[in-house]
Amino acid sequence: MLRRLIVDTAYFLQTSKRYQARKKFFYKLLEDDRYKYKKFVDILMVMLIFTSVFILIREVKHPIHDYMFYFNSYVISFIFFIEYMLRLWVSSSISEIVVKQAEHDSFLGRKLHLLKAFKTLFHLKMKYILSVRAIIDLLAILPFFHELRLLRIFILFRVFKLFRYAKSFQTLAGVLATKKFEFFTLAIFASIVIFVSSVLIYVMEANDEASPINTLFDAIYWSIVTISTVGYGDVTPISSEGRFVAMIVITAGIAVLAFTTSLVVSALTEKLDEIREVKTIEDLSKLKGFYLICGYENVAKELCRKLRNSSHHIIILDEDATRVENAKQDGLTALHYNPGSVESYKKLNIDSKQIRAVLCLREDDVENVYTALTLRSIDKEIFILSLLMNDTNRKKLTFAGINQIVYPQELVGMITKEFIGKPVAFEAIHELRSEDSNVSIDEIAVTQRIVENFTSVGEFGNDDYRVVVLGIYKKSTDRFFFNPIDSTLIETGDFIVAIGYGAFIKEFELHLHTKVRDE
Amino acid sequence: MNKKVALIFGHNKYALEIAQNVAQKYKFVKLFSLDEAKVQDTKYEFEYFDLSDDWSSIEEKIGLENSIAFCALDDDAQNIFLTISLRAHFQSLHIIAIASNKENANKLSMAGANKVIPIVETTADIIANMLELPISNKVLQSILFEENDLKIAQIKIDEKTKIKDEEIANIDWSRYRGIIVLSLMHKDMKSEFIYSSKVKKHILRSGDILVVVGYEKDIENFRAIIGSEV
């Protein structure tokens, strides 16, 4: 009966959209760095920690108000307790484990082994409870039992909670963890030196009344202060034998310090690229509407130069380390990832909606097709543009799902044809497109505000700004109306294609947004 | 450009694309290859040439004063050498050259090419416009390559033109409904957009060329009123 109730409850929770949505919300709020509201929780927690420590410091020399004491001992502790329980809740799913066990046993046609499910559950929850972070969280709650005076010192553990919110510390800890074996060896060496020197100095000095070393604790204290090269000088050996031991400890101390420094430096050096990469990926998750360029060769390089003033970010992926280095030297964000591998995009941890367009710009059709197919296997909608180097491969690129193909040879052919036909007209259009030209063509998006100010093209007053309205692109009908008549109505979502001096177009755009219709 | 013969130098995709695109504009299209072995190895008929300074055989057969040259050799250094060689021998020959990048484009201009197309920059330009200004790019593309009824035309001002001797700023362009005047090419071959103050004060003279955009019918009407198409 109880068994059935547990399984039914587990199934109910597992299928309940409301329960799952709430659990997911709290998980994102506490653990998902990409969730926009998480930072507010983090800031609140950090503020509570500092408040708590401030009260502890103030309490040492000054009497504090009861409400501060109450706030520190109960309110903050209660908030931390809630946080601890929520973290414990979202760390693993009880209902999922029970359902899995029930389905497994049902599949094998045997009776539900509930104890096994609870064992797994216990193991998972204990694994979380015994993690360093969870222990710190728990210790930070202990000041709640303020009657036990010793437990009040646990307020200091609240400071350790800061490490949860300080990513750089987590990175540093991760880097140092890679040298675990070396640090362990060093610790063993230092411990042996401390132990031997402490015993030696104790034996040699403890019976000498003039010596400040009277107990084994004094000897260990002296040994640690000496080996760390701090050397307070409050405890010093006075016998020649003792000083001889001191010389050995000092020499060993220099070796330990040098070894520790070199370990930290080498760990940081080895992991520097990785740290930068992690940072880049973290920053990527915050970007919106960026261009993902796969392959950094000649066209990509030139395109990046042209898009530098664009409001959209550019991310380069290339499997060649030299090309990635070139991109970095050109001041771009580049990652040494294979654009043709699904794993690369998993590592990037980005939503395809963040990408404005993917540009396959390797000067090799095989690579571009491979990259395009990889991207299509991840997302069917994403816009992909690719270079085509050999016209015989055009069908393959189309079949790979590339939306826009750019074939340089064809472009040259068409440009040549146009140039020999209408050289002046060609130069005029080329000039309009050129980034170096003062006169340019631009698109002004028609916003609700513009529509409120102007209802038709005749009201624009573009002549005052020496701007020519080449046409209006109507979004609703997907049509371009060249040189529209004055009575042409404009709607939100339309685009005004204007020609004129760049600065004048900007002023004209400002005028469209700022003019308020006379009542 | 009333030339009759197109001379295309190079045995590659660029040369073939140029040949395809200019075939209708010229009476004869001659392809030249540096590689003697490849001359017979294609559906197109190539003639062998070398980079020695002897152009007499080609000159005798074709007559270079009536030609336009397209330099599209694979090797940039050879392409520059070819351009400089052609310019040294034929001062009035119109030369269009292909360059792999801007650096070589400058060298080709210095070598005497009238027009240089830098492949990488042009491709990057087109892609950048496609991405950043998709609508205007599409419009300009359709105007330039005549993909729909919208056309771009060069209208020459002649002695009989009504608006001759008028200041550009004083002309009521709205009378010529349906067309937009983009730029003006002076008699001295300097092209400028009509939006600058300097051009606004320019008085139209015989020989000036106006670049206009509009539908074919409107351009015809405009041409009939003021001048003749180039």
XYZ file of C-alpha atoms in Angstrom:
749
model
C 0.000 0.000 0.000
C 2.787 2.428 1.071
C 4.907 1.263 -1.846
C 2.079 2.019 -4.287
C 1.515 5.453 -2.727
C 5.232 6.314 -3.104
C 5.326 5.226 -6.748
C 2.077 7.064 -7.560
C 3.375 10.224 -5.919
C 6.676 9.907 -7.820
C 4.842 9.508 -11.154
C 2.574 12.436 -10.296
C 5.530 14.701 -9.520
C 7.461 13.526 -12.552
C 4.563 14.298 -14.905
C 3.315 17.432 -13.160
C 4.223 20.371 -15.394
C 3.682 22.823 -12.549
C 6.022 20.973 -10.165
C 8.699 20.491 -12.820
C 8.459 24.134 -13.906
C 8.931 25.296 -10.313
C 11.862 22.984 -9.749
C 13.434 24.141 -12.999
C 12.874 27.767 -11.985
C 14.674 27.296 -8.653
C 17.451 25.315 -10.321
C 18.038 28.149 -12.794
C 17.771 30.743 -10.052
C 20.442 29.056 -7.933
C 22.708 27.173 -10.332
C 22.348 28.421 -13.923
C 24.736 31.310 -14.572
C 22.982 32.068 -17.863
C 19.646 32.747 -16.159
C 19.136 36.499 -16.074
C 17.609 36.610 -12.563
C 20.356 34.511 -10.918
C 22.603 37.521 -10.540
C 19.984 39.214 -8.349
C 19.945 36.227 -5.973
C 23.749 36.249 -5.948
C 23.849 39.971 -5.150
C 21.307 39.506 -2.324
C 23.338 36.671 -0.813
C 26.600 38.625 -1.015
C 24.925 41.606 0.680
C 23.587 39.367 3.462
C 27.068 37.895 3.979
C 28.684 41.324 4.299
C 25.927 42.523 6.622
C 26.459 39.479 8.810
C 30.224 39.957 8.992
C 29.800 43.688 9.663
C 27.524 42.924 12.625
C 30.067 40.355 13.936
C 32.908 42.909 13.747
C 30.824 45.673 15.352
C 29.759 43.358 18.131
C 33.379 42.888 19.265
C 33.837 46.376 20.722
C 30.359 47.936 20.644
C 27.005 46.867 21.987
C 24.573 46.164 19.138
C 20.841 46.664 18.947
C 18.627 43.682 19.546
C 17.097 43.932 16.097
C 20.584 43.615 14.522
C 21.292 40.620 16.652
C 17.894 39.163 15.767
C 18.436 39.899 12.063
C 21.900 38.304 12.096
C 20.992 35.214 14.090
C 17.535 34.443 12.788
C 16.634 36.242 9.572
C 19.926 35.728 7.732
C 20.275 32.189 9.065
C 16.728 31.417 7.969
C 17.355 32.756 4.454
C 20.536 30.677 4.242
C 18.618 27.663 5.531
C 15.982 28.094 2.795
C 18.781 28.431 0.230
C 20.469 25.289 1.566
C 17.244 23.276 1.381
C 16.454 24.516 -2.122
C 19.934 23.590 -3.301
C 19.554 20.157 -1.730
C 16.157 19.782 -3.443
C 17.341 20.720 -6.932
C 20.637 18.788 -6.671
C 18.859 15.558 -7.720
C 15.315 14.348 -8.326
C 13.717 11.862 -5.903
C 10.706 11.252 -8.130
C 12.917 10.591 -11.162
C 14.942 7.943 -9.316
C 11.818 6.206 -8.000
C 10.158 6.265 -11.444
C 13.307 4.919 -13.106
C 13.541 2.084 -10.574
C 9.811 1.287 -10.965
C 10.122 1.162 -14.766
C 13.289 -0.905 -14.599
C 11.709 -3.471 -12.260
C 8.466 -3.500 -14.238
C 10.443 -4.136 -17.451
C 12.202 -7.101 -15.873
C 8.843 -8.296 -14.498
C 9.846 -8.237 -10.876
C 8.559 -6.612 -7.726
C 9.510 -2.985 -7.106
C 12.843 -2.768 -5.304
C 12.134 0.477 -3.448
C 15.090 0.069 -1.085
C 17.486 0.148 -4.028
C 15.934 3.423 -5.217
C 16.312 4.902 -1.740
C 19.927 3.738 -1.608
C 20.689 5.536 -4.875
C 18.850 8.555 -3.599
C 20.703 8.526 -0.273
C 24.012 8.185 -2.112
C 23.235 11.165 -4.382
C 21.953 13.429 -1.605
C 24.894 12.544 0.672
C 27.289 13.244 -2.160
C 25.838 16.738 -2.338
C 25.679 17.224 1.457
C 29.337 16.220 1.821
C 30.558 18.495 -0.965
C 32.726 21.380 0.253
C 30.210 23.986 -0.896
C 27.300 22.317 0.908
C 29.333 21.967 4.106
C 30.177 25.688 4.014
C 26.494 26.462 3.412
C 25.523 24.336 6.396
C 28.146 25.898 8.668
C 26.884 29.328 7.657
C 23.458 28.422 9.070
C 24.871 27.304 12.450
C 25.003 30.808 14.040
C 21.225 30.324 14.273
C 22.013 28.364 17.432
C 23.531 31.475 18.956
C 23.028 30.237 22.507
C 25.978 27.965 21.872
C 28.584 30.719 21.935
C 31.152 28.665 20.045
C 28.756 28.331 17.137
C 28.654 32.120 16.664
C 32.140 32.007 15.226
C 30.593 30.076 12.385
C 29.386 33.422 11.074
C 32.853 33.538 9.546
C 31.865 30.573 7.417
C 29.424 32.902 5.769
C 32.462 34.631 4.287
C 33.479 31.337 2.701
C 30.089 31.342 1.013
C 31.406 34.283 -0.995
C 33.567 31.825 -2.906
C 30.400 30.335 -4.328
C 29.688 33.670 -5.968
C 33.294 34.554 -6.871
C 33.925 32.831 -10.172
C 37.581 33.857 -10.303
C 38.228 31.968 -7.070
C 36.528 28.894 -8.496
C 38.715 29.195 -11.594
C 41.860 29.538 -9.445
C 40.876 26.517 -7.350
C 40.293 24.573 -10.562
C 43.700 25.574 -11.909
C 45.520 24.618 -8.685
C 43.637 21.310 -8.580
C 45.462 20.289 -11.760
C 48.701 20.247 -9.721
C 47.226 18.163 -6.921
C 49.996 15.558 -6.979
C 52.789 18.152 -6.933
C 51.160 20.040 -4.055
C 50.686 16.772 -2.159
C 54.387 15.898 -2.606
C 55.349 19.370 -1.431
C 53.067 19.095 1.608
C 54.606 15.726 2.561
C 58.122 17.191 2.226
C 57.241 20.277 4.298
C 55.483 18.145 6.941
C 58.514 15.875 7.308
C 60.873 18.868 7.640
C 58.554 20.511 10.195
C 58.159 17.298 12.158
C 61.880 16.424 12.224
C 63.033 19.976 12.958
C 60.386 20.424 15.698
C 61.483 17.226 17.451
C 65.178 18.112 17.049
C 64.791 21.658 18.376
C 62.633 20.409 21.249
C 65.224 17.812 22.225
C 68.056 20.314 21.974
C 66.449 23.369 23.579
C 63.580 22.307 25.878
C 65.891 21.608 28.834
C 67.780 24.859 28.424
C 66.203 27.401 30.749
C 67.420 30.357 28.704
C 65.674 29.051 25.567
C 62.126 30.270 24.764
C 61.283 26.782 23.436
C 59.806 24.953 26.391
C 57.075 22.779 24.893
C 56.649 20.718 21.717
C 54.013 23.280 20.644
C 56.668 26.051 20.869
C 58.963 23.871 18.747
C 56.307 23.261 16.067
C 55.361 26.970 16.091
C 59.029 27.980 15.622
C 59.480 25.400 12.879
C 56.422 26.549 10.866
C 57.296 30.251 11.277
C 60.852 29.524 10.097
C 60.050 27.202 7.167
C 57.486 29.659 5.827
C 60.319 32.264 5.749
C 58.173 34.596 7.900
C 60.542 34.419 10.916
C 58.841 36.554 13.595
C 61.883 36.276 15.875
C 59.803 35.893 19.074
C 61.024 32.307 19.425
C 64.663 31.660 18.495
C 67.115 28.840 19.239
C 70.030 29.788 21.478
C 72.247 26.671 21.398
C 74.669 25.992 18.541
C 72.889 22.708 17.778
C 69.557 24.522 17.675
C 70.951 27.151 15.317
C 72.312 24.388 13.081
C 68.789 22.943 12.855
C 67.519 26.465 12.124
C 69.936 26.730 9.173
C 68.567 23.492 7.700
C 64.970 24.618 8.194
C 65.669 28.025 6.594
C 67.269 26.342 3.558
C 64.343 23.925 3.292
C 61.964 26.885 3.668
C 63.468 28.668 0.653
C 63.091 25.453 -1.371
C 59.448 25.028 -0.279
C 58.597 28.646 -1.116
C 60.312 28.486 -4.507
C 58.639 25.187 -5.315
C 55.187 26.501 -4.313
C 55.601 29.659 -6.387
C 56.766 27.739 -9.444
C 53.847 25.315 -9.084
C 51.252 28.102 -8.980
C 52.876 29.944 -11.877
C 53.205 26.839 -14.057
C 49.598 25.798 -13.309
C 48.357 29.264 -14.289
C 50.525 29.378 -17.423
C 49.363 25.963 -18.556
C 45.734 26.838 -18.018
C 45.805 30.442 -19.186
C 44.404 29.684 -22.657
C 41.752 27.474 -21.118
C 40.765 30.211 -18.635
C 40.496 32.712 -21.483
C 38.448 30.238 -23.492
C 36.059 29.666 -20.581
C 35.699 33.419 -20.178
C 35.029 33.847 -23.911
C 32.360 31.142 -23.830
C 30.782 32.743 -20.765
C 30.681 36.096 -22.557
C 29.238 34.421 -25.654
C 26.157 33.300 -23.792
C 25.319 36.959 -23.119
C 25.649 38.076 -26.751
C 22.662 38.601 -29.003
C 22.578 38.463 -32.813
C 26.237 37.745 -33.557
C 27.879 36.488 -36.736
C 29.525 33.089 -36.457
C 32.332 32.865 -39.003
C 33.636 29.364 -39.708
C 37.150 29.586 -41.119
C 39.417 32.627 -41.010
C 40.954 32.960 -44.465
C 41.289 35.901 -46.878
C 37.588 36.697 -47.455
C 36.762 36.191 -43.759
C 39.597 38.502 -42.779
C 38.430 41.252 -45.130
C 34.788 40.778 -44.156
C 35.631 41.095 -40.456
C 37.425 44.342 -41.217
C 34.306 45.644 -42.971
C 31.955 44.469 -40.249
C 34.077 45.933 -37.461
C 31.809 48.993 -37.225
C 28.698 46.846 -37.269
C 26.619 46.653 -34.123
C 26.824 42.873 -34.265
C 29.617 40.874 -32.677
C 31.747 38.439 -34.665
C 32.896 35.058 -33.391
C 35.445 33.048 -35.341
C 35.717 29.264 -35.241
C 38.647 27.603 -36.936
C 40.400 24.287 -36.526
C 43.745 25.739 -37.548
C 45.703 27.196 -34.615
C 47.671 29.630 -36.803
C 44.516 31.107 -38.327
C 42.927 31.408 -34.874
C 46.052 33.220 -33.686
C 45.817 35.557 -36.723
C 42.200 36.343 -35.881
C 43.128 37.082 -32.269
C 45.934 39.352 -33.436
C 43.369 41.178 -35.573
C 41.463 41.881 -32.355
C 38.681 39.358 -32.925
C 37.117 36.775 -30.652
C 38.351 33.462 -32.014
C 38.149 29.911 -30.718
C 40.270 26.993 -31.751
C 37.279 24.722 -32.386
C 36.470 22.558 -35.371
C 33.425 24.193 -37.051
C 32.508 20.823 -38.539
C 32.029 19.123 -35.185
C 28.781 19.063 -33.187
C 30.924 18.862 -30.046
C 32.267 22.375 -30.746
C 28.766 23.887 -30.645
C 27.928 21.944 -27.475
C 31.016 23.432 -25.847
C 29.989 26.915 -26.979
C 26.754 26.441 -25.043
C 24.853 28.959 -27.150
C 21.294 29.126 -28.318
C 20.994 29.156 -32.114
C 18.612 32.131 -31.757
C 21.624 34.167 -30.606
C 23.260 33.696 -34.012
C 22.305 36.236 -36.675
C 24.031 34.314 -39.458
C 26.621 31.587 -39.910
C 29.214 32.341 -42.555
C 31.135 29.368 -43.964
C 34.126 31.195 -45.391
C 36.724 28.466 -45.859
C 38.135 28.626 -49.352
C 37.371 24.935 -49.700
C 33.923 23.638 -50.745
C 34.383 20.306 -48.953
C 34.954 22.030 -45.601
C 32.063 24.447 -46.132
C 29.614 21.642 -46.990
C 30.765 19.660 -43.945
C 30.312 22.658 -41.640
C 26.909 23.522 -43.141
C 25.628 19.967 -42.671
C 26.852 19.935 -39.070
C 24.977 23.177 -38.387
C 21.851 21.968 -40.175
C 21.865 18.818 -38.031
C 21.717 21.103 -34.974
C 19.284 23.728 -36.252
C 17.039 23.725 -39.308
C 16.255 27.444 -39.260
C 19.624 29.102 -38.800
C 20.737 31.323 -41.739
C 23.867 29.960 -43.431
C 25.902 31.800 -46.061
C 28.781 30.056 -47.778
C 31.541 30.731 -50.242
C 31.564 28.549 -53.346
C 34.951 27.975 -54.884
C 34.020 25.622 -57.721
C 30.730 25.923 -59.594
C 30.431 22.142 -60.000
C 29.819 21.948 -56.243
C 26.896 24.396 -56.219
C 24.251 21.663 -55.962
C 26.071 20.066 -53.040
C 26.054 23.339 -51.136
C 22.355 23.844 -51.845
C 21.649 20.267 -50.763
C 23.564 20.885 -47.522
C 20.953 23.528 -46.679
C 22.993 26.676 -47.327
C 20.649 29.655 -47.708
C 22.957 31.979 -49.601
C 25.851 31.034 -51.865
C 28.532 33.534 -52.857
C 30.582 32.502 -55.887
C 33.463 34.978 -56.399
C 34.138 33.920 -60.011
C 30.522 34.592 -60.951
C 30.637 37.959 -59.181
C 33.721 38.978 -61.146
C 32.020 37.928 -64.385
C 28.850 39.901 -63.612
C 30.774 42.942 -62.430
C 32.870 42.927 -65.599
C 29.753 42.700 -67.743
C 28.116 45.600 -65.942
C 31.285 47.650 -65.953
C 31.849 47.411 -69.690
C 28.145 48.132 -70.302
C 27.560 51.143 -68.044
C 30.841 52.196 -66.457
C 29.524 55.461 -64.961
C 26.413 53.825 -63.513
C 28.521 50.957 -62.216
C 30.907 53.310 -60.456
C 27.951 55.201 -58.934
C 26.443 52.014 -57.457
C 29.870 50.779 -56.381
C 30.497 54.101 -54.649
C 27.174 53.833 -52.797
C 28.207 50.459 -51.445
C 31.738 51.459 -50.617
C 32.589 52.067 -46.978
C 35.056 54.811 -47.947
C 32.426 56.948 -49.675
C 30.759 59.929 -47.942
C 27.505 59.317 -49.763
C 25.921 56.047 -48.818
C 22.750 54.045 -48.924
C 21.072 53.171 -45.657
C 17.975 51.469 -44.331
C 15.790 53.138 -41.738
C 13.418 50.808 -39.932
C 9.951 52.316 -39.562
C 9.049 52.180 -35.886
C 5.742 52.851 -34.169
C 7.105 56.265 -33.200
C 7.832 57.195 -36.832
C 4.322 56.070 -37.838
C 2.863 58.242 -35.069
C 4.802 61.239 -36.427
C 4.399 60.652 -40.159
C 1.706 58.751 -41.969
C 2.874 59.136 -45.563
C 6.091 59.613 -47.530
C 5.168 63.184 -48.515
C 5.429 64.300 -44.888
C 9.041 63.149 -44.426
C 10.675 66.433 -45.469
C 13.745 64.516 -46.670
C 14.691 67.267 -49.145
C 15.630 69.501 -46.195
C 18.231 66.907 -45.242
C 19.434 66.401 -48.840
C 18.333 62.806 -48.535
C 16.680 60.951 -51.393
C 14.166 58.259 -50.574
C 15.078 55.590 -53.109
C 12.104 53.510 -52.046
C 10.046 51.894 -49.330
C 10.212 48.209 -48.562
C 6.787 47.031 -47.445
C 7.127 44.177 -45.025
C 3.466 43.207 -45.234
C 3.660 42.519 -48.976
C 7.429 41.834 -49.214
C 7.644 44.390 -52.042
C 9.917 47.300 -52.783
C 8.238 50.510 -53.944
C 10.761 52.545 -55.888
C 10.531 56.348 -55.673
C 7.164 56.225 -53.870
C 4.555 58.917 -54.487
C 3.873 61.367 -51.658
C 0.628 59.711 -50.626
C 2.280 56.312 -49.991
C 1.318 55.250 -46.471
C 3.950 53.823 -44.156
C 3.482 51.080 -41.582
C 5.499 49.775 -38.656
C 8.005 47.205 -39.890
C 8.580 48.903 -43.264
C 12.043 50.061 -44.263
C 12.957 53.399 -45.825
C 15.875 53.007 -48.228
C 17.597 56.376 -48.280
C 20.576 57.804 -50.171
C 22.586 60.781 -49.022
C 25.549 61.831 -46.926
C 25.943 59.454 -43.971
C 25.684 62.285 -41.431
C 22.582 63.724 -43.136
C 20.864 60.319 -43.180
C 21.509 60.038 -39.433
C 19.997 63.511 -38.909
C 17.041 62.600 -41.096
C 16.489 59.418 -39.056
C 16.611 61.477 -35.866
C 14.101 63.918 -37.368
C 11.738 61.032 -38.185
C 11.888 59.897 -34.577
C 11.690 63.259 -32.859
C 9.126 65.290 -34.761
C 5.872 65.279 -32.877
C 2.709 65.652 -34.928
C 0.904 68.930 -34.345
C -2.351 68.399 -32.547
C 33.222 51.653 -74.948
C 32.722 50.830 -78.582
C 35.365 48.160 -78.833
C 34.888 45.133 -81.029
C 37.293 42.592 -79.566
C 37.683 41.303 -76.016
C 41.100 39.825 -75.235
C 40.980 37.664 -72.141
C 44.303 36.552 -70.681
C 44.214 33.585 -68.317
C 43.225 29.934 -68.260
C 41.002 29.742 -65.198
C 37.426 30.081 -63.912
C 37.635 33.866 -63.770
C 38.663 34.087 -67.424
C 35.845 31.757 -68.462
C 33.238 33.664 -66.411
C 34.379 36.917 -68.003
C 34.222 35.294 -71.446
C 30.652 34.127 -70.820
C 29.496 37.500 -69.540
C 31.078 39.675 -72.214
C 30.393 37.387 -75.191
C 27.259 39.306 -76.221
C 28.880 42.720 -75.990
C 31.789 42.035 -78.356
C 31.999 40.769 -81.882
C 35.041 38.638 -81.059
C 36.202 37.180 -77.769
C 39.751 35.848 -77.789
C 41.129 33.765 -74.929
C 44.834 33.499 -74.263
C 46.649 30.975 -72.104
C 50.191 30.998 -70.779
C 50.185 27.216 -70.669
C 50.798 25.752 -74.099
C 49.705 22.273 -72.988
C 46.250 23.470 -71.916
C 45.455 25.373 -75.096
C 43.612 22.476 -76.746
C 42.402 20.910 -73.549
C 39.023 22.636 -73.170
C 35.749 23.409 -74.880
C 36.909 26.995 -75.284
C 39.458 27.882 -77.888
C 42.570 29.351 -76.339
C 45.582 30.817 -78.017
C 49.027 30.462 -76.559
C 50.933 33.573 -75.550
C 54.034 34.254 -73.494
C 55.223 37.148 -71.401
C 57.956 38.150 -73.804
C 57.549 41.625 -75.220
C 56.566 40.427 -78.654
C 52.930 41.434 -79.273
C 53.310 41.715 -83.022
C 51.542 38.442 -83.913
C 48.491 39.355 -81.802
C 48.526 42.920 -83.046
C 48.650 41.795 -86.643
C 45.774 39.352 -86.246
C 43.473 41.448 -84.083
C 44.370 45.088 -84.029
C 44.678 46.137 -80.420
C 43.398 49.696 -80.861
C 39.964 48.172 -81.364
C 40.156 45.903 -78.322
C 39.649 45.730 -74.581
C 41.963 43.515 -72.514
C 41.043 41.490 -69.432
C 44.092 40.381 -67.426
C 43.072 37.414 -65.294
C 46.223 35.332 -64.870
C 46.368 33.126 -61.747
C 49.708 34.457 -60.622
C 49.492 38.068 -59.422
C 53.088 38.837 -60.338
C 52.546 37.538 -63.877
C 49.265 39.466 -64.118
C 51.017 42.698 -63.156
C 53.812 41.953 -65.611
C 51.251 41.342 -68.371
C 49.401 44.585 -67.568
C 52.564 46.675 -67.567
C 53.686 45.029 -70.778
C 50.369 45.768 -72.520
C 50.333 49.351 -71.264
C 53.914 49.947 -72.355
C 53.077 48.888 -75.897
C 49.522 50.139 -76.260
C 48.878 53.469 -74.588
C 45.202 53.661 -75.484
C 44.261 50.034 -74.789
C 41.504 49.699 -72.173
C 42.714 47.195 -69.559
C 40.576 45.563 -66.876
C 42.537 43.409 -64.429
C 41.674 40.945 -61.686
C 43.632 41.139 -58.409
C 43.614 38.691 -55.545
C 43.727 41.479 -52.959
C 43.914 45.231 -52.459
C 47.698 45.326 -52.340
C 47.959 43.786 -55.785
C 45.072 45.951 -56.969
C 47.173 49.049 -56.237
C 50.113 47.539 -58.107
C 47.897 46.743 -61.094
C 46.612 50.330 -61.134
C 50.197 51.547 -61.050
C 50.984 49.153 -63.898
C 48.392 50.944 -65.999
C 45.129 49.009 -65.615
C 42.065 51.233 -66.175
C 39.915 49.209 -63.820
C 40.969 46.664 -61.222
C 38.639 44.190 -59.517
C 40.129 42.968 -56.213
C 38.449 39.566 -55.715
C 38.711 39.253 -51.932
C 37.576 42.834 -51.212
C 34.739 42.652 -53.737
C 33.470 39.350 -52.324
C 33.722 40.636 -48.758
C 31.925 43.862 -49.789
C 29.061 41.908 -51.316
C 28.743 39.636 -48.252
C 28.892 42.595 -45.837
C 26.132 44.368 -47.774
C 24.026 41.200 -47.888
C 24.261 40.908 -44.117
C 24.045 44.497 -42.950
C 21.820 46.114 -45.588
C 19.842 43.223 -47.076
C 17.053 45.332 -48.599
C 19.173 48.007 -50.247
C 21.644 45.346 -51.377
C 18.837 43.469 -53.076
C 17.547 46.671 -54.665
C 20.986 47.766 -55.912
C 21.694 44.243 -57.138
C 18.451 44.136 -59.092
C 19.120 47.609 -60.536
C 22.713 46.836 -61.467
C 22.133 43.405 -62.932
C 18.725 44.302 -64.381
C 16.923 41.514 -62.588
C 13.592 43.360 -62.848
C 12.064 46.393 -64.579
C 14.086 48.818 -62.500
C 17.052 50.044 -64.500
C 20.048 52.317 -64.176
C 20.960 54.457 -67.151
C 23.509 57.024 -68.246
C 21.947 60.054 -69.867
C 24.215 62.369 -71.812
C 23.523 66.071 -71.932
C 23.828 67.334 -75.489
C 23.397 70.641 -77.245
C 19.669 70.154 -77.689
C 18.979 69.219 -74.070
C 16.435 71.482 -72.408
C 18.141 71.569 -69.040
C 21.530 72.432 -70.524
C 23.130 75.519 -68.946
C 20.871 75.206 -65.896
C 22.252 74.941 -62.353
C 21.512 71.511 -60.883
C 20.029 73.024 -57.712
C 17.542 75.058 -59.778
C 16.187 72.101 -61.710
C 12.872 70.818 -60.424
C 13.586 67.134 -60.667
C 10.100 66.299 -59.407
C 8.811 67.254 -62.866
C 10.488 64.160 -64.181
C 8.266 61.840 -62.207
C 9.462 58.293 -61.785
C 13.229 58.741 -62.005
C 15.888 59.458 -59.401
C 19.122 61.158 -60.441
C 22.030 59.604 -58.586
C 25.200 61.146 -59.879
C 26.807 63.304 -62.449
C 29.892 62.691 -64.525
C 31.600 65.874 -65.637
C 33.165 66.336 -68.964
C 36.537 65.803 -67.285
C 35.365 62.271 -66.332
C 34.983 63.028 -62.632
C 31.951 61.314 -61.180
C 30.135 62.867 -58.197
C 26.862 62.300 -56.401
C 24.432 65.135 -56.914
C 23.951 65.590 -53.166
C 27.117 67.621 -52.613
C 26.921 71.414 -52.472
C 29.554 71.609 -55.186
C 27.530 69.526 -57.620
C 24.329 71.394 -56.732
C 26.001 74.543 -58.061
C 27.245 72.814 -61.193
C 25.840 74.131 -64.435
C 24.986 71.335 -66.825
C 27.080 71.406 -69.957
C 27.018 69.451 -73.134
C 28.937 66.195 -72.570
C 27.982 65.795 -68.889
C 26.462 62.424 -68.048
C 23.647 61.928 -65.527
C 23.228 58.534 -63.856
C 19.536 57.919 -63.265
C 17.524 55.093 -61.768
C 13.952 54.323 -62.746
C 11.616 52.071 -64.631
C 12.443 51.587 -68.293
C 9.459 53.590 -69.496
C 10.186 56.526 -67.195
C 13.847 56.550 -68.231
C 12.792 56.577 -71.888
C 10.483 59.524 -71.215
C 13.230 61.363 -69.364
C 15.704 60.655 -72.146
C 13.235 61.858 -74.742
C 12.786 65.107 -72.874
C 16.373 65.974 -72.034
C 18.970 63.994 -73.870
C 20.174 60.697 -75.154
C 21.249 57.492 -73.481
C 24.959 56.679 -73.627
